[in-house]
Short mmCIF file of C-alpha atoms and ligand atoms in Angstrom, two decimals:
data_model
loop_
_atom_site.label_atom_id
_atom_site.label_comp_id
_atom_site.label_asym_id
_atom_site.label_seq_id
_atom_site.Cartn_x
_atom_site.Cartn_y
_atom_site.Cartn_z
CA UNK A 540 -5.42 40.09 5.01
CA UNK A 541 -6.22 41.77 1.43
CA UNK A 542 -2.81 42.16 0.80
CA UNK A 543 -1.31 38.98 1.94
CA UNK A 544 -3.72 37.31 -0.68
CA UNK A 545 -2.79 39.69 -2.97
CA UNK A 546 0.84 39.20 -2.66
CA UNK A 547 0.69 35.43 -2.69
CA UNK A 548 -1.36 35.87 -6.05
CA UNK A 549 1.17 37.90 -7.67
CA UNK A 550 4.20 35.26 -6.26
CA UNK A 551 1.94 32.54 -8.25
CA UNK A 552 1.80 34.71 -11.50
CA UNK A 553 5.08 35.59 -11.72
CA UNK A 554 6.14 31.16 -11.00
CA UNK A 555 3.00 30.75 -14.19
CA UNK A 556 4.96 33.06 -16.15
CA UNK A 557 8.33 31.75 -15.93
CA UNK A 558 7.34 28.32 -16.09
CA UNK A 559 5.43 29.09 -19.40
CA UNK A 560 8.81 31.02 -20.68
CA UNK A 561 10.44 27.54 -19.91
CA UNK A 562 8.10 25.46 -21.79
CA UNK A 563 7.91 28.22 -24.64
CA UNK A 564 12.06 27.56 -24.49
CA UNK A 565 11.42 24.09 -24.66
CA UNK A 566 8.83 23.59 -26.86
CA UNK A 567 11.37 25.82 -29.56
CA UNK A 568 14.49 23.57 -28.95
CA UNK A 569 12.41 20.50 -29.53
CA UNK A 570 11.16 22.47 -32.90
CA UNK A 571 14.89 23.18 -33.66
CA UNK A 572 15.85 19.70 -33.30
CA UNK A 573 12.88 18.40 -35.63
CA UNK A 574 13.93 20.68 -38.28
CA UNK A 575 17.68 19.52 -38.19
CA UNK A 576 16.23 15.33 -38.00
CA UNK A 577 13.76 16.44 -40.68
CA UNK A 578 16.68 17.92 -43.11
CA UNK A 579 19.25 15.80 -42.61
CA UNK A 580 16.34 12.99 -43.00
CA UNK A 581 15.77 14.63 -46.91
CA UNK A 582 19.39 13.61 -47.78
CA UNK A 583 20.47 11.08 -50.32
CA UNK A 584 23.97 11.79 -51.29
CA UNK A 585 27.05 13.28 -49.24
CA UNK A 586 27.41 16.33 -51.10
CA UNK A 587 23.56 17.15 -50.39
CA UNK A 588 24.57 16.19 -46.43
CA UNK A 589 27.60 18.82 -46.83
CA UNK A 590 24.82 21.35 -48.09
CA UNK A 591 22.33 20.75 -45.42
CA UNK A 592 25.38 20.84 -42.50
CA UNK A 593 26.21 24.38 -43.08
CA UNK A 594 22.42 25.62 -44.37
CA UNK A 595 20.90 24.16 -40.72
CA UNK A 596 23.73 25.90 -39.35
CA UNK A 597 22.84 29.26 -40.56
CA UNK A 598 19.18 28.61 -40.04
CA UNK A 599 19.56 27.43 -36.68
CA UNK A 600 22.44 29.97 -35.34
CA UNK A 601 21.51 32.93 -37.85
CA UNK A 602 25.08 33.07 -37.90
CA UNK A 603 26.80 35.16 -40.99
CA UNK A 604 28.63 32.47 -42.55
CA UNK A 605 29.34 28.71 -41.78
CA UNK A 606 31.76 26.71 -43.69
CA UNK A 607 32.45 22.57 -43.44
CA UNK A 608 36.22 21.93 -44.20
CA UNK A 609 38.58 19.51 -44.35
CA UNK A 610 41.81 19.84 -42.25
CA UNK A 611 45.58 18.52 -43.37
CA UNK A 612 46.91 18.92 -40.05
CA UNK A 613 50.94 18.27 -41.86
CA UNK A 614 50.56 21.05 -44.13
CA UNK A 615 48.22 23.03 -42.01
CA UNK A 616 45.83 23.09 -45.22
CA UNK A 617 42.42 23.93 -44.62
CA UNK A 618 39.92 22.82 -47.78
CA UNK A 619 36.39 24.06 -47.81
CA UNK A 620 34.03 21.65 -48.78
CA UNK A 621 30.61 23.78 -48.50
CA UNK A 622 29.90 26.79 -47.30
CA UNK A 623 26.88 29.22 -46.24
CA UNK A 624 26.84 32.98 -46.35
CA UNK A 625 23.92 34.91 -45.05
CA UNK A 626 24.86 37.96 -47.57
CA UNK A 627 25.16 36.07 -50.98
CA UNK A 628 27.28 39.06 -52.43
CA UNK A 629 30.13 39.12 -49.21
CA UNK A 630 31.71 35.61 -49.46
CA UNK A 631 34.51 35.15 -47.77
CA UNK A 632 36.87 32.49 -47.01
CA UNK A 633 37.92 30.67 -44.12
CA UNK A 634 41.50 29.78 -44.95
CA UNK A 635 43.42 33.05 -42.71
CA UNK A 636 45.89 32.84 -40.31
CA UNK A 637 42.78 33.06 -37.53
CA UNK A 638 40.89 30.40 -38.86
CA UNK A 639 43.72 27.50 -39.52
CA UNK A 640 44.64 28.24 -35.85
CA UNK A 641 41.01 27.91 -34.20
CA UNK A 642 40.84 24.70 -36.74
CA UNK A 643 43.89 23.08 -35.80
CA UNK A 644 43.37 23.42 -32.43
CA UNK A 645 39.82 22.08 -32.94
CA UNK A 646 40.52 19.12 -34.90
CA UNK A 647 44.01 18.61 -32.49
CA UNK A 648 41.70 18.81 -29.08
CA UNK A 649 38.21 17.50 -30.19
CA UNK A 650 36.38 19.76 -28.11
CA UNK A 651 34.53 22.31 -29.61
CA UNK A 652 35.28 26.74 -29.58
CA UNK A 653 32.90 29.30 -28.65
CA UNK A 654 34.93 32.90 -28.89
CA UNK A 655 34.24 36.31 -29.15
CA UNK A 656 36.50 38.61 -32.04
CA UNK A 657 36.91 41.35 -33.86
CA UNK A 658 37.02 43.90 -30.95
CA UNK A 659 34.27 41.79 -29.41
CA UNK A 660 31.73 42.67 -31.99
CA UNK A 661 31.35 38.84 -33.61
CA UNK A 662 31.88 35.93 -32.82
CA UNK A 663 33.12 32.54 -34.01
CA UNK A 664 31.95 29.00 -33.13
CA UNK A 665 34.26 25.85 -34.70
CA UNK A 666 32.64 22.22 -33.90
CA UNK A 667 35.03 19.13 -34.21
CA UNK A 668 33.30 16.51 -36.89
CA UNK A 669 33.89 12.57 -35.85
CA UNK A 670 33.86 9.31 -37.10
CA UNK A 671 34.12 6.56 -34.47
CA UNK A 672 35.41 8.89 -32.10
CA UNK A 673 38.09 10.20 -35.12
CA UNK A 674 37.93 13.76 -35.92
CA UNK A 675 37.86 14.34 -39.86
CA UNK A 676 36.49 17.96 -40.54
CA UNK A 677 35.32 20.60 -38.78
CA UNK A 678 32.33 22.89 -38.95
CA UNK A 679 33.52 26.73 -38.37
CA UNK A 680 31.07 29.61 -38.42
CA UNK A 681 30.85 33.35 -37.54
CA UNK A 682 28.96 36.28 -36.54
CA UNK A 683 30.78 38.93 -37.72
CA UNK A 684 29.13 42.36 -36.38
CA UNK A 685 25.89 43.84 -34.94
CA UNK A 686 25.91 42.39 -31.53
CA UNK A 687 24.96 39.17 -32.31
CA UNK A 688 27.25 36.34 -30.78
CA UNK A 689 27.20 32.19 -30.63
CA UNK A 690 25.36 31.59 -27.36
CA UNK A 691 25.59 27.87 -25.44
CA UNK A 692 22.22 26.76 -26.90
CA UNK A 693 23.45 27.70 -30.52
CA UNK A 694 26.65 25.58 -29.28
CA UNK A 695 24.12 22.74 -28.14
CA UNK A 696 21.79 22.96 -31.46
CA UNK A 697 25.40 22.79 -33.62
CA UNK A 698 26.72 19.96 -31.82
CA UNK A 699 23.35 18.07 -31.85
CA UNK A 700 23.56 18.58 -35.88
CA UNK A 701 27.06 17.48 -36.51
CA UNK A 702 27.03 14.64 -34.69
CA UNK A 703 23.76 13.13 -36.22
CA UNK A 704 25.53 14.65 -39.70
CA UNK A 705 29.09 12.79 -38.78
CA UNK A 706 26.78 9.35 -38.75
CA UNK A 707 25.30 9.69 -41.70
CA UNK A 708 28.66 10.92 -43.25
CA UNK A 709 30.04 8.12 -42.20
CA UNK A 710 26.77 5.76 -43.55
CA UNK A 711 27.11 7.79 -46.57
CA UNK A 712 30.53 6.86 -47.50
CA UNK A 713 30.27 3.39 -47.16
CA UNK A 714 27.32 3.16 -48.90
CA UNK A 715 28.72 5.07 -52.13
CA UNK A 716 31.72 3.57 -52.07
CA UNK A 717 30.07 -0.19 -52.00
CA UNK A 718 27.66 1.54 -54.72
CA UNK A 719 30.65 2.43 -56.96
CA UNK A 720 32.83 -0.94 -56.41
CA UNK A 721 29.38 -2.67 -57.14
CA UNK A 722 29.17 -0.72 -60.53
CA UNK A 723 32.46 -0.93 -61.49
CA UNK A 724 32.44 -4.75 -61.22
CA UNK A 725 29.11 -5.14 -63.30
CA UNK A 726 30.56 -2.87 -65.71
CA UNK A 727 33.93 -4.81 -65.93
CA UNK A 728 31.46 -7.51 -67.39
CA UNK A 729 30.31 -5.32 -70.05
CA UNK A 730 33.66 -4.66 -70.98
CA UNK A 731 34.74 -8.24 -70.85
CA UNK A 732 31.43 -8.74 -72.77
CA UNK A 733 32.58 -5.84 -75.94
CA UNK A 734 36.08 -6.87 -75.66
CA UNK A 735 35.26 -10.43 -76.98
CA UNK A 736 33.62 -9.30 -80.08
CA UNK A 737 35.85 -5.94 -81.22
CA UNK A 738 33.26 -4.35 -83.19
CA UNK A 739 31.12 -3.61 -80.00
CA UNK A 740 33.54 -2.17 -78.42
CA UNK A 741 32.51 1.06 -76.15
CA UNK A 742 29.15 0.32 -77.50
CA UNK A 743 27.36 0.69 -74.03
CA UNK A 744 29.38 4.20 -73.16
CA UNK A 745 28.03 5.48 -76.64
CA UNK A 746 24.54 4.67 -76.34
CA UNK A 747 25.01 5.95 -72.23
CA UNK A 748 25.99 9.63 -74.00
CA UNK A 749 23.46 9.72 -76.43
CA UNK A 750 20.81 9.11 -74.52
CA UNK A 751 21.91 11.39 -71.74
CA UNK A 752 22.35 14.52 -74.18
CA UNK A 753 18.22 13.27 -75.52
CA UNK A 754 17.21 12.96 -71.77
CA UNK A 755 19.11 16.50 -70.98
CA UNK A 756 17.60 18.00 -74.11
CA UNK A 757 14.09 16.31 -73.43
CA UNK A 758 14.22 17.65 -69.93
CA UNK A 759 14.84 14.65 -67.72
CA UNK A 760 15.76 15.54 -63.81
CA UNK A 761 19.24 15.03 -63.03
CA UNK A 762 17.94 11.95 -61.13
CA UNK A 763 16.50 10.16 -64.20
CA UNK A 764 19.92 10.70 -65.72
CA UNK A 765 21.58 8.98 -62.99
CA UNK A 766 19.60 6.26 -63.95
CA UNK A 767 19.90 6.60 -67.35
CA UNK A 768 23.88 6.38 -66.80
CA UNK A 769 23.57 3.10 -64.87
CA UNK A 770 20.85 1.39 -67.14
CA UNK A 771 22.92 2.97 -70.28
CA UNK A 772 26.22 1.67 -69.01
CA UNK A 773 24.78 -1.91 -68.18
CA UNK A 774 22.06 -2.40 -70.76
CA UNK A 775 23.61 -5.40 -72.76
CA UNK A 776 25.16 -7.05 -69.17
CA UNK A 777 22.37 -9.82 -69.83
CA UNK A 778 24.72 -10.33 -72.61
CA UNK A 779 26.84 -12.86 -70.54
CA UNK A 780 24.34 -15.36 -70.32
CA UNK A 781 24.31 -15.66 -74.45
CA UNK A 782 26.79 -18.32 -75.48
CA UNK A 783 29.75 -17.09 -77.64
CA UNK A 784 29.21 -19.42 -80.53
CA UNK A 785 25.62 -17.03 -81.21
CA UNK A 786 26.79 -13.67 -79.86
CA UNK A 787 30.08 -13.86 -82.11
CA UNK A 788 28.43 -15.56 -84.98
CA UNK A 789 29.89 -14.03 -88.44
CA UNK A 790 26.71 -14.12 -90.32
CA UNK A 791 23.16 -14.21 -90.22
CA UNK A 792 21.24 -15.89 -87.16
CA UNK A 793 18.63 -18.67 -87.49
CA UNK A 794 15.46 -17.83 -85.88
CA UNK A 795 16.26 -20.28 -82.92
CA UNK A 796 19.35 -18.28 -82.34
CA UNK A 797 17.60 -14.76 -82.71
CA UNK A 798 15.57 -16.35 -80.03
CA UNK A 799 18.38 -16.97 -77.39
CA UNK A 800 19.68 -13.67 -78.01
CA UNK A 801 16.44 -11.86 -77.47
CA UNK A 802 16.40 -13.35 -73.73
CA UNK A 803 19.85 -10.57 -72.99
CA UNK A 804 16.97 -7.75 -71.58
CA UNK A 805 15.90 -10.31 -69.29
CA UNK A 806 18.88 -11.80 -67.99
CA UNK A 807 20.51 -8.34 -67.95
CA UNK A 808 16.95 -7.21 -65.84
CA UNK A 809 17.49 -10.82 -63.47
CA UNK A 810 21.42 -10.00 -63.16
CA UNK A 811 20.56 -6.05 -61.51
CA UNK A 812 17.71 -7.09 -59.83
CA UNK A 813 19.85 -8.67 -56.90
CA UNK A 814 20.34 -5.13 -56.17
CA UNK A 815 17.36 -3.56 -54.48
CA UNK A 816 18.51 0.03 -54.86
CA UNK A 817 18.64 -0.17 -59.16
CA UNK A 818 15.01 -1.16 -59.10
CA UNK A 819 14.22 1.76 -61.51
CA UNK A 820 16.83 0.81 -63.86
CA UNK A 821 16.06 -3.21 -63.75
CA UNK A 822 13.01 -1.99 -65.60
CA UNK A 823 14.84 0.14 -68.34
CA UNK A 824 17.27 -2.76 -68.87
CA UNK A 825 14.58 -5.09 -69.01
CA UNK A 826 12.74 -3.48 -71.59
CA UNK A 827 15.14 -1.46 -74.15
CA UNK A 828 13.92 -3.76 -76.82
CA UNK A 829 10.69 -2.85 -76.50
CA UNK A 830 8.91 -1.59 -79.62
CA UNK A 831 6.64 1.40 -79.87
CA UNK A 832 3.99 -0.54 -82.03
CA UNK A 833 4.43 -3.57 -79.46
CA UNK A 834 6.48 -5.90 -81.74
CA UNK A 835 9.47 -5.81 -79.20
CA UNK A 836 10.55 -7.75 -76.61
CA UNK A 837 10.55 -9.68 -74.19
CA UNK A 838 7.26 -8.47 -72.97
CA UNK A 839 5.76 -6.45 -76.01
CA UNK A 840 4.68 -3.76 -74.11
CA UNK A 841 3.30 -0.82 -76.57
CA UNK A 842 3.37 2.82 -76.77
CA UNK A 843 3.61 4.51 -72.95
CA UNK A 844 3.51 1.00 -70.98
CA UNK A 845 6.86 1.18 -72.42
CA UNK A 846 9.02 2.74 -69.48
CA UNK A 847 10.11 6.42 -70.85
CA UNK A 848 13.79 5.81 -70.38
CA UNK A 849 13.66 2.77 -72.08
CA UNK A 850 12.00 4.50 -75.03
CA UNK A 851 14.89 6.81 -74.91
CA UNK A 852 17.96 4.27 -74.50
CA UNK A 853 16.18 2.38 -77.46
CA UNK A 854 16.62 4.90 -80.07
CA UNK A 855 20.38 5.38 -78.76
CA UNK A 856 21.55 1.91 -78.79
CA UNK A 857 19.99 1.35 -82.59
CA UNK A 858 21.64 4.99 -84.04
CA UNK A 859 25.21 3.45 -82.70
CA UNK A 860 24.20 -0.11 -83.70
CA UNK A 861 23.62 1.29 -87.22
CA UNK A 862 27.03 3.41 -87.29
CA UNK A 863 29.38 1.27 -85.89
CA UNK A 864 30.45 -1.63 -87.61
CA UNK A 865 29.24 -4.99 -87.42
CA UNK A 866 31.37 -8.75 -88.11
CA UNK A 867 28.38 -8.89 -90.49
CA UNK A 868 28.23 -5.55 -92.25
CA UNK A 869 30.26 -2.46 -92.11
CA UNK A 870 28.79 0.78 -90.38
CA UNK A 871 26.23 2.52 -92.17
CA UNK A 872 26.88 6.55 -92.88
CA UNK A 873 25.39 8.80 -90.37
CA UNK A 874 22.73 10.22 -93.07
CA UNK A 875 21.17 6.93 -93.75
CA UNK A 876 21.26 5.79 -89.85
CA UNK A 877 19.60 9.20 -88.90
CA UNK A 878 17.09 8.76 -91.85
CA UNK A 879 16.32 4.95 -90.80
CA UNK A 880 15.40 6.39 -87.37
CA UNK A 881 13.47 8.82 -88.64
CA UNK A 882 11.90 6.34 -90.71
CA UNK A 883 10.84 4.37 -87.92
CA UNK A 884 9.15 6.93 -85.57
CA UNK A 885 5.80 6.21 -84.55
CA UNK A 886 6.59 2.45 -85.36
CA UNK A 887 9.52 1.46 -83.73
CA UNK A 888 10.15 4.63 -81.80
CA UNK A 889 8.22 7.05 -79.85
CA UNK A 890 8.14 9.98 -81.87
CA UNK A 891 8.50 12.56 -79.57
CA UNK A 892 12.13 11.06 -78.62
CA UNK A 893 12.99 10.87 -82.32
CA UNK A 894 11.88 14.76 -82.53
CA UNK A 895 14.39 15.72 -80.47
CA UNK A 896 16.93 13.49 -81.66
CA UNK A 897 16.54 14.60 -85.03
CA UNK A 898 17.35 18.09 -83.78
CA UNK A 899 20.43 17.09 -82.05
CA UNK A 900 22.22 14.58 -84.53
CA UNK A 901 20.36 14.75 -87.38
FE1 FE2 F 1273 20.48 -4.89 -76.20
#
């Protein structure tokens, strides 16, 4: 009787354990999968997408190296577009005679490779990338040696990631390329607006470089400079809304006039705020007139209520004000702009900014 019991006790233990293996399994893939929705969650641009494809894929396989390419089918031309190595000092490319065969036949087919090679000691895994059911790319990795090969869950995980990445590729695209048509039109206005008056011409692609080298030198993220190109670019767009017969006027304005031009931030600010995702840089257009001491406009916000890129396209726009001509006055010599900004520090300007100007142009 003892060892009936005893049997049937150690038939239940041994079920326990391999249903807690399962779960243990389970409970990892669902981790894995979290991780790969978490990443590709992070991801703003394509070309941080194309960097996340092939890092997850390393992370998640522990594969040697994993590479996201391109494939000309024609020319049988295989272009790399990121790629991750385990060992940062071996890097080696995908582009063989091996690889564009597993790739074509990939891309051709659809369906995805799992193969051993190299005498059976690595392994290679190449996943088909698609649009709408399209294949664009591929996703090709390797184990090369050790005993370590591509197993059906790593085949699972990798699929899992590039289709959720071929979506947002695809999301991506469209987005940037609405993104760049929309900037291209606005800035067609700008251009439209410098090309009426030729002494302001390339005006806003000046100011857009000197304030980028200040914000590099100053230490702005690359993101703030992203914005600083798009506010740069676009800062006098509100321009448009100013009748010719003030913005072109020969000589000096009355103060009525002085007061329709001052309303360009704002317009400029209304114009770009149609477009939810330049929030950030509806505020720097909106207030590049601002003043340090407050005098500015439109709303005189002072000192640090003054928004920092703002600060920083203001001193930009007046140095290539100064040295460019004018219909009303010819362009002032680099010396005396520099030493009229200088001047102005602490009044007009933020000092700080004018600091570091000083040590690039002046
Ligand atoms: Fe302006």
């Amino acid at each position: 009787m003892d060892n009936i019991l005893l049997k049937e006790k150690e038939k239940k233990n041994k079920k326990l354990l391999k249903i807690n293996k399962e779960l243990q399994e389970k409970i990892k893939e669902v981790q894995t999968m979290n991780l790969i929705l978490q990443r590709l969650d992070q991801v703003t641009t394509s070309k941080e997408l194309f960097t996340a494809l092939v890092n997850l894929s390393g992370e998640v396989t522990g594969c040697d190296e994993a590479h996201f390419c391109i494939y000309n089918r024609e020319i049988r031309d295989i272009t790399v577009i990121d790629s991750f190595f385990k060992d940062k000092n071996n890097k080696q490319l995908c582009t063989g005679n091996t690889e564009t065969n597993i790739i074509d036949k990939v891309t051709d087919d659809g369906i995805p490779i799992l193969m051993r090679e190299n005498g059976g000691n690595g392994s290679i895994m190449a996943i088909p990338l698609k649009i709408r059911s399209r294949v664009f790319g591929a996703l090709f990795s390797r184990t090369r040696n050790g005993g370590r090969y591509f197993t059906d869950k790593d085949l699972y995980f990798i699929n899992f990631l590039t289709e959720k990445a071929s979506f947002l590729i695809e999301n991506l695209a469209l987005y940037e390329s609405i993104y760049e048509n929309l900037f291209s039109t606005l800035y067609a206005f700008v251009e439209t607006i410098e090309a009426k008056d030729p002494y302001t011409k390339q005006h806003s692609a000046r100011v857009t470089s000197y304030a980028a080298s200040i914000a590099k030198a100053i230490g702005c993220s690359q993101e703030e400079i992203d914005v600083l190109y798009v506010s740069g670019n676009l800062h006098d767009i509100g321009k448009i809304g100013i009748p010719d017969s003030i913005l072109l006027k020969p000589g000096p304005l009355t103060d009525d006039e002085y007061e329709v031009i001052k309303k360009h931030p704002s317009i400029g600010s209304n114009i770009i705020g149609h477009f939810s995702m330049w929030s950030d840089e509806q505020k720097i257009i909106k207030h590049h007139h601002e003043r340090w001491d407050g005098n500015g406009y439109p709303d005189r916000l002072k000192a640090e209520e003054i928004p920092f890129l703002s600060r920083i396209l203001s001193v930009a726009d007046v140095y290539d004000a100064l040295t460019s001509d004018r219909s009303y006055r010819k362009r002032i010599h680099d010396d005396i702009a520099i030493k009229i900004i200088r001047e102005n520090a602490g009044t007009q300007f933020d000092d700080r900014i004018v600091d570091v100007f000083l040590n690039l142009f002046g």
